[in-house]
C-alpha atoms as one frame of an Amber mdcrd trajectory, in Angstrom:
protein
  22.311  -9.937 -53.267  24.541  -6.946 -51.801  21.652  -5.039 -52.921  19.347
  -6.364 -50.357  21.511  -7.246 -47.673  23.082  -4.523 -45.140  26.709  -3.850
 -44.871  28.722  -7.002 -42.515  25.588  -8.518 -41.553  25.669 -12.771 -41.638
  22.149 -13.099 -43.238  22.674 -16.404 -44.418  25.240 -17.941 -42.818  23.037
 -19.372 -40.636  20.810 -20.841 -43.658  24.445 -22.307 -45.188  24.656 -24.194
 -41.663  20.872 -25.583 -42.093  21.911 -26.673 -45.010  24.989 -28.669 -43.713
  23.302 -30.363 -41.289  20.839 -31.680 -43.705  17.901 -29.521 -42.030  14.221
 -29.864 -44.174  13.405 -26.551 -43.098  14.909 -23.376 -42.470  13.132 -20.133
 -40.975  14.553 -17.213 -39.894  13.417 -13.159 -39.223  15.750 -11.139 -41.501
  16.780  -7.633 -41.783  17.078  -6.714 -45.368  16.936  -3.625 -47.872  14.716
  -2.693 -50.291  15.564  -1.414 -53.697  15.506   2.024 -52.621  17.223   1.107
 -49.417  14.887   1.014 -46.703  15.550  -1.203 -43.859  12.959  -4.372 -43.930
  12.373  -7.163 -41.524  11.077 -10.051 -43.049  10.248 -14.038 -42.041  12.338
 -15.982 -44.394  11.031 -19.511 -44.862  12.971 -22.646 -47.352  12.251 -25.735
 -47.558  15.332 -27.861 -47.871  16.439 -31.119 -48.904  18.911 -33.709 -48.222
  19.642 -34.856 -51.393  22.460 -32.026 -52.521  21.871 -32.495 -56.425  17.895
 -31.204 -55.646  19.722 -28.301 -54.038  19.597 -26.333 -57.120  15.983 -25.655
 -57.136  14.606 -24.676 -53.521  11.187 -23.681 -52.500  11.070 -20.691 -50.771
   8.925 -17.543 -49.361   9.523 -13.956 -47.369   6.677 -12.263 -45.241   7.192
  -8.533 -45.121   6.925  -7.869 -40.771   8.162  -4.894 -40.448   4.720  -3.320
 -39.562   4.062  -6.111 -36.704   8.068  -5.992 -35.678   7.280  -2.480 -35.580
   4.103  -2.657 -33.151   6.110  -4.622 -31.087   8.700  -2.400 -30.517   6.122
   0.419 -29.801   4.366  -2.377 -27.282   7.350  -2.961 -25.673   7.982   0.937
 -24.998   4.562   1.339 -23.778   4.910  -1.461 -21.574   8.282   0.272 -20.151
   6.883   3.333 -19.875   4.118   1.909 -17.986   6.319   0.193 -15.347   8.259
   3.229 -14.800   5.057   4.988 -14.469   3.831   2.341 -11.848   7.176   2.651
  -9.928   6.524   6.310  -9.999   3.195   5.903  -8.881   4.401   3.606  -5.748
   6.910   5.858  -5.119   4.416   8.041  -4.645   1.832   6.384  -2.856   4.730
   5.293  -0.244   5.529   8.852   0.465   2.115   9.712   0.752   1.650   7.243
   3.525   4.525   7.940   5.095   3.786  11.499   5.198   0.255  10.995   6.561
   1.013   8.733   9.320   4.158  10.001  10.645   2.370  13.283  10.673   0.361
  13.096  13.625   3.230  11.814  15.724   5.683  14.179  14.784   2.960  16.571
  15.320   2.311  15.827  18.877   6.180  15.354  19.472   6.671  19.262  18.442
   3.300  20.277  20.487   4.679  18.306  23.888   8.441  19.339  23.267   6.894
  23.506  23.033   5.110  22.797  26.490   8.242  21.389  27.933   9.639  24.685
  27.230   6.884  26.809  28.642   7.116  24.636  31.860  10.793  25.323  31.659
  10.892  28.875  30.833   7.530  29.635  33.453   8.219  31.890  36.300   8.133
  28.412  38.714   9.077  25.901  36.807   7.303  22.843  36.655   9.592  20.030
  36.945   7.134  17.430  36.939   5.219  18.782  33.956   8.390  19.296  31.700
   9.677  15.619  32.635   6.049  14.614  31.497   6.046  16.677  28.346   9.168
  15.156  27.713   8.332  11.470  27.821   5.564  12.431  25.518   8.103  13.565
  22.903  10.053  10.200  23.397   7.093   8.027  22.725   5.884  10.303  19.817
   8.963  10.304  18.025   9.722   6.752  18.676   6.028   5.338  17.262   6.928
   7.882  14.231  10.338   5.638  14.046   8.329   2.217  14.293   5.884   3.713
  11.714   8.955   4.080   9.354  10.622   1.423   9.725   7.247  -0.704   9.254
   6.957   1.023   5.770  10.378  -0.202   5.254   9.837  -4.002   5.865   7.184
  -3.720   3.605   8.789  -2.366   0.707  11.438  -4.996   1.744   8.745  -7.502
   1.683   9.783  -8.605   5.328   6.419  -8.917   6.736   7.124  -8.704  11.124
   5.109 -11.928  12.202   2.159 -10.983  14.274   2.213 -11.183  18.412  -0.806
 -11.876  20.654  -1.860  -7.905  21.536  -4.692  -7.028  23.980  -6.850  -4.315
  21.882  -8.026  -3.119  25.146  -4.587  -2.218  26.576  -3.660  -0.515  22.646
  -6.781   1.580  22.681  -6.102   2.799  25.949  -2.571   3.801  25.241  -3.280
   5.247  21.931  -5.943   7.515  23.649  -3.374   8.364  26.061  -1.089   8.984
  22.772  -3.417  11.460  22.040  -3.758  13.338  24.899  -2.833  16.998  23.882
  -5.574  16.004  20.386  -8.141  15.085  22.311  -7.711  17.926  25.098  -7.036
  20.623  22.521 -10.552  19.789  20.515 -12.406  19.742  24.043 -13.579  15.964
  23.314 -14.610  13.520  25.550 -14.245   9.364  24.808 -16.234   7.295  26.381
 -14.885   3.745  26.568 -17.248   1.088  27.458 -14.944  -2.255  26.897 -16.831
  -5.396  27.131 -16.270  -8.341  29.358 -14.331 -10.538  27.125 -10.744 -11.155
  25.772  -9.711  -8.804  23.601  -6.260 -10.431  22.770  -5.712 -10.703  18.891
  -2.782 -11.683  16.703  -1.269  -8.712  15.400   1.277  -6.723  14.121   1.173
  -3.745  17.009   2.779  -0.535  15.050   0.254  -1.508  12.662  -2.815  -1.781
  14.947  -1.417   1.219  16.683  -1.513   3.384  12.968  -5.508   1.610  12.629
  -6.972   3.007  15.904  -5.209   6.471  16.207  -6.790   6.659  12.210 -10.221
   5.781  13.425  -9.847   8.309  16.561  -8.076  11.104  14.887 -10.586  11.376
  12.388 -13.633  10.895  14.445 -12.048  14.036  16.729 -11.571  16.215  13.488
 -15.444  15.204  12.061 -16.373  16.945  15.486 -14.947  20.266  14.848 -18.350
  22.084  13.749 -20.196  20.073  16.586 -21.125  22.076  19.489 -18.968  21.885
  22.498 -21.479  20.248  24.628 -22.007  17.343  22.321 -18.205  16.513  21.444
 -18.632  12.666  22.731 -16.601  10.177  20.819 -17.672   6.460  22.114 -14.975
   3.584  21.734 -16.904  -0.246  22.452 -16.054  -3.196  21.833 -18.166  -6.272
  21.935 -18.345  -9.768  20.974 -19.146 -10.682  17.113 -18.883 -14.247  17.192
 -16.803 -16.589  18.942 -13.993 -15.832  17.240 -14.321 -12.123  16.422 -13.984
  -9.072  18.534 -15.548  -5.578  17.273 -14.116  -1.808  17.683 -16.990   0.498
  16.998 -15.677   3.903  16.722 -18.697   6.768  16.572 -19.113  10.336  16.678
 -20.998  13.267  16.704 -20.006  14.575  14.139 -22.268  15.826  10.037 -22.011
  12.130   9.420 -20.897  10.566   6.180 -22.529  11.794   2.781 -24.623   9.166
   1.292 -22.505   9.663  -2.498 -19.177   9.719  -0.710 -19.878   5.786   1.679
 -19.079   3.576  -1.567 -15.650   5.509  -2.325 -14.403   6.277   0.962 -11.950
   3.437   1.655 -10.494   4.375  -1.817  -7.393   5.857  -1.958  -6.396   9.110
  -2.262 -10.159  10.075  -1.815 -10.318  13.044   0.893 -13.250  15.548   1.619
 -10.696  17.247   3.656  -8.833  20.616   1.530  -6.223  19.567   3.607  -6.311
  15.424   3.212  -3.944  13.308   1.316  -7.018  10.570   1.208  -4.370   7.703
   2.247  -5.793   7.379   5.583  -8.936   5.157   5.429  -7.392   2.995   2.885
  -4.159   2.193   4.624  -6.417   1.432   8.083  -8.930  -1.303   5.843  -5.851
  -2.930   3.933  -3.793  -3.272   7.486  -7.120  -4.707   8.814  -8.114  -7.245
   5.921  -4.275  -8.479   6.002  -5.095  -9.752   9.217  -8.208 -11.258   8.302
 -10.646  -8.877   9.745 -13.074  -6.193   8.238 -13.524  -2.465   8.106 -16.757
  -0.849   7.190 -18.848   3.050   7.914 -21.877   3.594   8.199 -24.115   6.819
   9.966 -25.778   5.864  12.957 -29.560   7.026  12.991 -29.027   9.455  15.487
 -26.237  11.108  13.503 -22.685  11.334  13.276 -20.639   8.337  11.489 -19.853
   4.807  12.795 -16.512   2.858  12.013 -16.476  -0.799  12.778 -13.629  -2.983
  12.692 -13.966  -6.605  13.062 -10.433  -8.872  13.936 -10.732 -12.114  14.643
  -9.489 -13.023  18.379  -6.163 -14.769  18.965  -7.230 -18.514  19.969  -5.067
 -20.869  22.298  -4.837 -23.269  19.460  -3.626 -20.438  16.990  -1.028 -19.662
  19.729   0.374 -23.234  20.221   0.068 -23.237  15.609   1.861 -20.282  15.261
   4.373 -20.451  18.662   3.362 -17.723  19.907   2.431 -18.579  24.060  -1.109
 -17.910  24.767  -1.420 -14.848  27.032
């Protein structure tokens, strides 16, 4: 039996146990040697009695695993490798979104914070204008902080719980957010805000990150449009009774027809200089709070964007505890 059985290894002790407790069967994965001395894993199977003068003669049977012990092992790599490759590959698309959307605030914090300087360092300077600048770097920097820390929480799993958010007031200040954008790409938005209440439950950084998507990239699909037809139109209407609508359009080349099906998919860009997060962070912020995202090219060209929330409701308000506003 030393033959077989590796060097202070209790092979059988466990089958001498069976044995004592009167056990009719005994079955146990072994690691054993052959006769040339290659390690073995086999399934060792006995049938046992309790009558101790049959214990002479015992039925029993090994099944060679090594091959399927083997497989396992290699499965169980694979399967390690594969979750350290998907950690990897959230790593990465955290940073990626992270870099994207702090970008354009950190952006226009470092464009405001240079004119604050040139209205300091001007001949006259311009009080006023640098206090103004200077504001602008404050609320740049600190919706790049919220934008963080959001990204945080999530990764956290500590979900903020929505708050009753008038879209009208948001688009309005994120428009105002991007002033120096909007200026520097001679653009002109044309609001046209229907009659209606445009309070939905939210999570505001969030919403925030959504429109100033939407806008920024409307803006940039303008940049080969001549001067004189650089309109971007922000409206919002009434779906249903329960659903308010953002359509974003431009003037812009419009959406190819082979690129519509993949571009909410992430990491897809036409853009040499795109990370292809944008799109598909805006639609998975909108469908978590049960709304919709979609693109389409208007007939008269340049590309539509319509987002779809549903409207915060007195009786959601009182549900949730959140006071109506």
């Amino acid at each position: 039996m030393r033959r077989f059985i590796p060097t202070n290894v209790d092979t059988f002790l466990s089958l001498i146990f069976a044995v004592e407790d009167s056990a009719e069967r005994y079955e146990k994965e072994l690691h054993l040697l052959t006769r040339d001395g290659k390690p073995v894993t086999v399934l060792f199977i006995a049938a046992l009695t309790t009558d101790r003068d049959a214990l002479d003669r015992v039925a029993c049977a090994m099944i060679d695993v090594t091959e399927r012990e083997q497989a396992k092992e290699a499965l169980l790599a694979a399967q390690v490798q594969l979750a350290r490759a998907g950690r990897v590959a959230t790593v990465g698309a955290v940073s990626a979104t992270i870099a994207h959307e702090v970008n354009q605030p950190i952006g226009a914090a470092v464009m405001f914070a240079q004119a604050c300087i040139r209205w300091l360092k001007s001949e006259t300077p311009d009080i006023q204008a640098a206090h103004n600048a200077a504001e602008k770097v404050v609320q740049h920097s600190m919706r790049a902080s919220q934008i963080i820390q959001r990204t945080r929480e999530q990764i956290k799993g500590n979900q903020p719980r929505p708050e009753p958010v008038d879209l009208k007031e948001l688009i309005l200040e994120v428009v105002g957010l991007l002033e120096r954008e909007v200026a520097s790409s001679a653009t002109r938005i044309k609001s046209i805000f229907a009659e209606l209440d445009h309070v939905v439950l939210a999570n505001r950084v969030e919403m925030q990150q959504v429109v100033a998507n939407l806008v920024t990239n409307a803006i940039h699909a303008m940049n080969e449009t001549s001067l004189e037809r650089r309109e971007l139109k922000l409206v919002t209407d009434q779906v249903s009774e329960e659903t308010i609508r953002l359509t974003v359009r431009d003037n812009g080349t419009g959406i190819r027809q082979d690129n519509l099906a993949k571009l909410f998919d992430p990491f897809f860009t036409t853009k040499s200089e795109g990370m292809g997060v944008g799109l598909s962070i805006c639609k998975t912020i909108v469908e978590a709070h049960g709304g919709s995202l979609a693109a389409r090219n208007h007939p008269d060209g340049g590309a539509v964007f319509e987002m779809i929330l549903p409207q915060a409701m007195t009786s959601s308000h009182e549900a949730s505890g959140i006071p109506a506003v």
